[in-house]
Structure formats: C-alpha cells, structure tokens
Amino acid sequence: MSTDHTSLPETFEAWTWTGPGEPEALKRERRSLEAPGDQEVIVATRAIGLNPVDWKFIAMDSALWQPGQIPGVDAAGEVLACGAGVTHVAPGDRIAVHTTLAGPGSFATHLRLPARAVIPLPETIDWATAAAFPCPALTAWQAIEKLPVKPGKRLMITGASGSVGRWLVQLAAERGFRVIAMASTKRHEALRALGAQEVLETPEALSAPVFAVIDTVNGEHARRMTDHLGANGHIVCVQDRLEAAAAPAFGRALSQHEVALGALHQAGSDADWAELRQAGRTLLARVADGELTLPTPEIDDFAHLPQRLSELKHARVRPLKTVITL
C-alpha cells in the first residue's frame, strides 16, 4: 500500500544525541521529514515510552550511533503515510512500535519506521498505555517463549516487581508454572495478586531447586541464580548474558538463553516479525479486556523528556513506567 505524501509536514522536532553523556545533554532540533521508503511508515507520535536501554545507550560510545542520532525505542501514534509494500496498516491506524536502536528512534514528534515493527492497537487502548507496552511486554513474551511449558514446574523470576518482571509473573502463571517471584517485601502482596504463588526476598529462602530462572537484573546476578537450578534446568537472561557455561559439562546439563528484541531488527525474517506482531496484538487485546494488568505510567511533556530520563537513570524517582505525551 502506498499513499500520497504531499500532506505530510515538511519538518519535525526531535531530541538528538551529540556524544556519550547524560540525558540532559540531548539537544532539541528541527529536522526535515522525508517521505516513507518501501516497507516504511510515517507516524505522528502521540506518546513515548522511556526505558532503561534509552539512557544506557545515551551514555555509551556505540558504533551504532553518530552525532545527530535520535534515541528511543518505544512509541505510540497515528500512521500518516505508508510506503510501497506495506499491507498490515494504513493511514489513520493507531499503532505501537518498538523500533531499532540502530536507526532513528522514538524521541521525536514524527517517526519514519520499518513497517514490520508496527503493531495495530485496539480501539480502547489509550496512547500512554500503548507507549508503555512494547519493550517490557514483548521482552517478557520473548523470555517466557524460551522455556518449554511444563505446568507445575517451579519458575523463579528475579526483579519481579519491575516492568518486565510484572509481565513475566502474569505470563508464567497462565502457562501453569509455579511462579516464585523475588522482590522486596513491600512488593509481595502486589506480585501475589498478579499470580505469584511464592514470594521471597533472597534465593536462600528457596525450599528446593527450581526448573528455571528468568533473571531481569544483570549477567552476574544471573550466574549466581544458576546455583539454584536443578537437573536440566534453564536460565533466561533478560539483562546481559552469561559469557561462560553455568555448570560443568555432563553435570546438571543446564540450558542458557538470552533475550534481545533487537535481534529481530538484525536478523528477523518476515515470519519472525509476523509472530512478534501477532503476540503484541494478542497481549494488547488482553490488556484492553482487563485480563492482563499494566501499572499506570507517570506522564510528562515532550519538553521534559531529558529530565525525566535522567531521573529514571539516577533513581531520583522510581515509577514503574514513565511516558512522554505529545
């Protein structure tokens, strides 16, 4: 599907990266808006979801970025125009997107995106909820999909009170796992309400080895958690990865998994993308129906984006999710 692009605005505003540093160093600029290429869409941004990967990349000296890069991976908005070959969305559609770290990102009033990454929204999903959805929800879905479904098996989720962790608790519980959520005591009641059958502060409280651990903390933490796996167990790393085998050969025979949404941007097939979009649509429909729960995000204005991202990085505030609206 291609469309007439003459009605597109000539320019847009974006927060841009000038070099490794703090979020406050982002520069607000006006850019020319190009027409979409083949398999691309132009989206008018209505909300932007902030994620830890945003401030992590802003601080890095990455070969993926040059000065002028627009950061950000999550957004929601309205499709304005479609390039040739786009078939699953049309101008006027409401969408959510998790876009590539390597290309122009979501910190902008208008987005030029690969259409394959765009997920249509249910009518009843508001912009803020849609923008808060992609990174945590799709990461959790990818993580749980790494595991064979074995109802009754014990699955421990670390960092369970975070955005990804809360999704994982719900998805694991509905698959029939016995969910063990690890988080601070003040979060235990909320995690039980989401489906956790056991809650604990430290793994030392475990009564027996577990079938699997999904770790949302970091690589070193994940390595320590492998001590609590039984025979033929699984470790799934959401943050970082294990660089070496978690156990000696021919011992417990542990399986190691890493999760990265960016893998699809690098090497995903059309079938891979169709599967991810369908998972997103299904999850969003279940949110709309009240079957799955998202925390209510804190909302601020586009002008305050660098400040809010800095607050998240330095833990000056701890909302489960912050969304920037336009």
Coordinates of C-alpha atoms in Angstrom, one line a residue:
M1 CA 0.0 0.0 0.0
S2 CA 1.4 3.4 -1.0
T3 CA -0.2 6.8 -0.2
D4 CA 0.0 10.4 -1.3
H5 CA 2.8 12.0 0.8
T6 CA 2.1 15.7 -0.2
S7 CA 0.1 16.2 3.0
L8 CA 3.0 15.3 5.3
P9 CA 4.6 18.1 7.4
E10 CA 7.9 19.3 6.0
T11 CA 9.7 19.2 9.4
F12 CA 9.5 17.6 12.8
E13 CA 11.1 18.1 16.2
A14 CA 13.4 15.6 17.9
W15 CA 15.8 15.1 20.8
T16 CA 19.2 14.2 19.4
W17 CA 22.4 12.7 20.7
T18 CA 25.7 14.5 20.3
G19 CA 28.0 12.1 22.1
P20 CA 28.3 9.8 25.2
G21 CA 26.9 11.5 28.3
E22 CA 23.9 12.2 30.4
P23 CA 20.3 12.5 29.2
E24 CA 20.4 16.3 29.9
A25 CA 22.9 16.6 27.0
L26 CA 20.3 15.7 24.5
K27 CA 19.7 18.6 22.0
R28 CA 16.2 19.6 20.7
E29 CA 16.4 20.1 17.0
R30 CA 14.1 20.5 14.0
R31 CA 14.6 18.0 11.1
S32 CA 13.3 17.6 7.6
L33 CA 10.7 14.8 7.3
E34 CA 11.3 12.6 4.3
A35 CA 8.6 10.5 2.6
P36 CA 8.5 6.8 3.6
G37 CA 10.5 4.4 1.6
D38 CA 9.4 0.9 0.6
Q39 CA 8.1 -1.1 3.6
E40 CA 8.2 2.1 5.8
V41 CA 5.6 4.2 7.5
I42 CA 5.4 7.8 8.8
V43 CA 3.8 8.1 12.2
A44 CA 2.7 11.2 14.1
T45 CA 3.9 10.4 17.7
R46 CA 1.3 10.7 20.5
A47 CA 3.3 9.1 23.3
I48 CA 6.8 7.9 24.0
G49 CA 7.7 5.1 26.5
L50 CA 11.0 5.6 28.4
N51 CA 13.2 2.5 29.1
P52 CA 16.5 1.8 30.8
V53 CA 18.1 0.9 27.4
D54 CA 17.5 4.6 26.4
W55 CA 19.8 6.1 29.0
K56 CA 22.2 3.2 28.7
F57 CA 22.8 3.9 25.0
I58 CA 23.0 7.7 25.6
A59 CA 25.9 7.1 27.9
M60 CA 27.7 4.7 25.5
D61 CA 30.2 5.3 22.8
S62 CA 28.5 2.9 20.4
A63 CA 29.4 2.2 16.8
L64 CA 25.7 2.2 16.1
W65 CA 25.4 5.9 16.7
Q66 CA 26.8 9.0 15.2
P67 CA 26.1 12.6 16.4
G68 CA 22.6 13.6 15.4
Q69 CA 21.1 10.2 16.3
I70 CA 17.6 10.3 17.6
P71 CA 17.4 7.9 20.7
G72 CA 14.4 6.0 21.9
V73 CA 12.8 2.6 21.1
D74 CA 9.1 2.8 22.2
A75 CA 6.2 4.9 21.0
A76 CA 2.6 5.0 20.0
G77 CA 0.9 7.2 17.4
E78 CA -1.1 7.5 14.3
V79 CA 0.0 6.3 10.8
L80 CA 0.2 9.3 8.4
A81 CA 1.6 7.6 5.3
C82 CA 2.8 4.2 4.1
G83 CA 5.5 3.3 1.6
A84 CA 5.2 0.7 -1.1
G85 CA 4.6 -2.9 0.1
V86 CA 3.0 -2.0 3.4
T87 CA -0.1 -4.1 3.9
H88 CA -0.9 -4.7 7.6
V89 CA -1.5 -1.0 8.5
A90 CA -2.9 2.1 6.6
P91 CA -3.1 5.8 7.2
G92 CA -5.2 6.7 10.2
D93 CA -4.4 3.5 12.0
R94 CA -3.4 3.7 15.7
I95 CA -0.2 1.8 16.4
A96 CA 2.5 1.0 18.9
V97 CA 6.1 0.3 18.0
H98 CA 9.4 -1.0 19.3
T99 CA 12.0 0.3 16.8
T100 CA 15.7 -0.4 16.2
L101 CA 18.4 1.1 18.3
A102 CA 20.5 1.5 15.1
G103 CA 18.1 3.8 13.3
P104 CA 16.2 7.0 14.0
G105 CA 14.4 6.4 17.3
S106 CA 11.2 7.4 19.1
F107 CA 12.2 10.7 20.8
A108 CA 10.5 12.7 18.1
T109 CA 7.2 14.3 17.1
H110 CA 7.2 12.2 13.9
L111 CA 8.7 8.8 13.2
R112 CA 9.9 7.2 9.9
L113 CA 9.9 3.5 10.7
P114 CA 10.2 0.0 9.3
A115 CA 6.5 -1.1 8.9
R116 CA 7.3 -4.6 10.1
A117 CA 7.8 -3.3 13.7
V118 CA 4.4 -1.5 13.9
I119 CA 1.6 -3.2 15.9
P120 CA -2.0 -2.0 15.4
L121 CA -3.8 -1.0 18.6
P122 CA -7.3 -2.0 20.0
E123 CA -9.6 0.9 19.9
T124 CA -9.9 1.2 23.7
I125 CA -6.1 1.3 24.4
D126 CA -5.1 4.9 25.2
W127 CA -1.8 6.4 23.9
A128 CA 0.1 6.3 27.3
T129 CA -0.7 2.6 27.8
A130 CA 0.3 1.8 24.2
A131 CA 3.6 3.6 24.6
A132 CA 4.4 1.9 27.9
F133 CA 3.7 -1.6 26.3
P134 CA 6.3 -2.6 23.7
C135 CA 9.7 -3.0 25.4
P136 CA 8.6 -4.6 28.7
A137 CA 5.7 -6.7 27.3
L138 CA 7.5 -8.0 24.2
T139 CA 10.7 -8.7 26.2
A140 CA 8.7 -10.7 28.7
W141 CA 6.9 -12.6 25.9
Q142 CA 10.2 -13.5 24.3
A143 CA 11.7 -14.6 27.6
I144 CA 8.8 -16.9 28.5
E145 CA 8.8 -18.4 25.0
K146 CA 12.3 -19.6 25.6
L147 CA 11.0 -22.2 28.1
P148 CA 9.2 -25.4 27.4
V149 CA 5.8 -25.2 29.0
K150 CA 5.7 -27.7 31.9
P151 CA 2.7 -26.9 34.2
G152 CA 3.6 -27.3 37.9
K153 CA 7.3 -26.8 37.4
R154 CA 8.9 -24.2 39.7
L155 CA 9.9 -21.0 37.8
M156 CA 11.8 -18.2 39.7
I157 CA 11.6 -14.6 38.4
T158 CA 14.1 -12.2 39.8
G159 CA 13.5 -8.4 39.8
A160 CA 9.8 -9.4 39.6
S161 CA 8.4 -6.1 40.7
G162 CA 9.9 -4.2 37.7
S163 CA 8.0 -3.6 34.4
V164 CA 9.3 -6.7 32.7
G165 CA 9.0 -8.8 35.9
R166 CA 5.3 -8.0 36.3
W167 CA 4.6 -9.1 32.8
L168 CA 6.6 -12.3 33.4
V169 CA 4.7 -13.2 36.5
Q170 CA 1.4 -13.0 34.7
L171 CA 2.5 -14.8 31.6
A172 CA 4.2 -17.6 33.6
A173 CA 1.2 -18.1 35.9
E174 CA -1.2 -18.5 33.0
R175 CA 1.1 -21.2 31.5
G176 CA 0.8 -23.2 34.6
F177 CA 4.2 -22.7 36.1
R178 CA 4.5 -22.5 39.9
V179 CA 5.8 -18.9 40.0
I180 CA 8.3 -17.8 42.6
A181 CA 8.7 -14.0 42.5
M182 CA 11.8 -12.5 44.0
A183 CA 11.5 -8.8 45.1
S184 CA 11.5 -6.6 48.1
T185 CA 8.9 -7.4 50.8
K186 CA 6.8 -4.3 50.1
R187 CA 6.1 -5.7 46.6
H188 CA 5.0 -9.2 47.7
E189 CA 1.3 -8.5 48.0
A190 CA 1.1 -7.0 44.5
L191 CA 3.0 -9.9 43.0
R192 CA 0.7 -12.4 44.6
A193 CA -2.2 -10.5 43.1
L194 CA -0.6 -10.9 39.6
G195 CA -0.3 -14.7 40.0
A196 CA 2.9 -15.5 42.0
Q197 CA 2.4 -18.5 44.3
E198 CA 5.6 -17.8 46.3
V199 CA 7.3 -14.5 47.0
L200 CA 10.8 -14.1 48.6
E201 CA 13.5 -11.5 49.0
T202 CA 16.5 -13.8 48.5
P203 CA 17.0 -17.1 46.8
E204 CA 18.3 -18.6 50.0
A205 CA 14.7 -18.9 51.1
L206 CA 14.0 -21.5 48.4
S207 CA 12.9 -24.8 49.7
A208 CA 14.3 -26.8 46.7
P209 CA 16.0 -26.3 43.3
V210 CA 13.9 -24.8 40.5
F211 CA 13.2 -25.8 36.9
A212 CA 14.0 -22.3 35.5
V213 CA 15.1 -18.8 36.4
I214 CA 14.3 -15.7 34.4
D215 CA 16.7 -13.1 35.6
T216 CA 15.9 -9.4 34.9
V217 CA 18.9 -8.0 37.0
N218 CA 22.2 -8.5 35.2
G219 CA 24.6 -11.1 34.0
E220 CA 26.5 -11.6 37.3
H221 CA 23.2 -11.9 39.2
A222 CA 22.0 -14.5 36.6
R223 CA 25.2 -16.5 37.1
R224 CA 24.6 -16.7 40.8
M225 CA 21.0 -17.7 40.3
T226 CA 22.1 -20.8 38.3
D227 CA 23.2 -22.3 41.7
H228 CA 19.5 -22.8 42.4
L229 CA 18.7 -24.8 39.2
G230 CA 18.1 -28.5 39.3
A231 CA 19.0 -31.1 36.6
N232 CA 18.2 -30.0 33.0
G233 CA 17.3 -26.5 34.3
H234 CA 17.1 -23.3 32.3
I235 CA 18.5 -19.8 32.9
V236 CA 17.0 -17.0 30.8
C237 CA 18.9 -13.6 30.9
V238 CA 16.9 -10.5 30.2
Q239 CA 19.7 -8.1 31.1
D240 CA 23.2 -9.0 29.8
R241 CA 24.1 -12.7 29.2
L242 CA 26.2 -15.5 30.5
E243 CA 29.6 -15.4 28.8
A244 CA 30.6 -18.9 30.0
A245 CA 28.9 -22.2 30.8
A246 CA 26.9 -22.0 34.0
A247 CA 27.8 -25.6 35.1
P248 CA 30.5 -28.2 34.2
A249 CA 29.8 -30.4 31.2
F250 CA 27.8 -33.6 31.8
G251 CA 26.7 -32.3 35.2
R252 CA 23.3 -30.6 35.6
A253 CA 23.0 -30.1 31.8
L254 CA 21.7 -26.5 32.1
S255 CA 20.3 -24.6 29.2
Q256 CA 21.3 -20.9 28.8
H257 CA 19.1 -18.3 27.0
E258 CA 19.5 -14.6 26.2
V259 CA 16.7 -12.2 25.3
A260 CA 17.1 -9.2 23.0
L261 CA 14.3 -7.6 21.0
G262 CA 17.0 -6.1 18.8
A263 CA 17.8 -9.5 17.4
L264 CA 14.8 -9.3 15.1
H265 CA 16.0 -5.9 13.8
Q266 CA 19.3 -7.5 12.9
A267 CA 18.3 -10.9 11.6
G268 CA 14.5 -11.4 11.9
S269 CA 12.6 -13.0 9.0
D270 CA 9.2 -11.9 7.8
A271 CA 7.8 -14.9 9.7
D272 CA 9.6 -13.8 12.9
W273 CA 8.2 -10.3 12.6
A274 CA 4.7 -11.6 11.9
E275 CA 4.9 -13.8 15.0
L276 CA 6.0 -10.9 17.2
R277 CA 3.3 -8.5 15.9
Q278 CA 0.7 -11.2 16.5
A279 CA 1.9 -11.7 20.0
G280 CA 1.8 -7.9 20.6
R281 CA -1.8 -7.7 19.2
T282 CA -2.9 -10.6 21.4
L283 CA -1.4 -9.1 24.5
L284 CA -2.8 -5.7 23.8
A285 CA -6.2 -7.2 23.3
R286 CA -6.0 -8.9 26.6
V287 CA -5.0 -5.7 28.3
A288 CA -8.0 -4.0 26.7
D289 CA -10.2 -6.8 28.1
G290 CA -8.7 -6.5 31.6
E291 CA -7.2 -9.9 31.5
L292 CA -3.6 -8.6 31.9
T293 CA -2.5 -5.7 34.1
L294 CA -0.1 -2.8 33.4
P295 CA 0.9 -0.3 36.0
T296 CA -0.4 3.2 35.5
P297 CA 2.5 5.2 34.0
E298 CA 3.6 8.6 35.1
I299 CA 3.2 11.1 32.3
D300 CA 5.1 14.3 31.4
D301 CA 5.5 16.6 28.4
F302 CA 7.9 16.3 25.5
A303 CA 9.8 19.4 26.7
H304 CA 10.8 17.5 29.9
L305 CA 11.9 14.2 28.3
P306 CA 15.7 14.6 29.1
Q307 CA 14.9 15.5 32.7
R308 CA 12.6 12.6 33.2
L309 CA 15.0 10.1 31.6
S310 CA 17.8 11.4 33.9
E311 CA 15.6 10.9 37.0
L312 CA 15.0 7.3 36.0
K313 CA 18.7 6.7 35.4
H314 CA 19.7 8.2 38.8
A315 CA 16.8 6.7 40.7
R316 CA 15.6 10.2 41.9
V317 CA 12.1 8.8 41.2
R318 CA 11.0 5.2 40.8
P319 CA 7.9 5.0 38.8
L320 CA 7.3 1.6 37.2
K321 CA 6.9 3.4 33.9
T322 CA 7.3 6.9 32.6
V323 CA 5.6 8.1 29.4
I324 CA 6.1 11.3 27.5
T325 CA 3.0 12.6 25.7
L326 CA 2.8 15.0 22.8

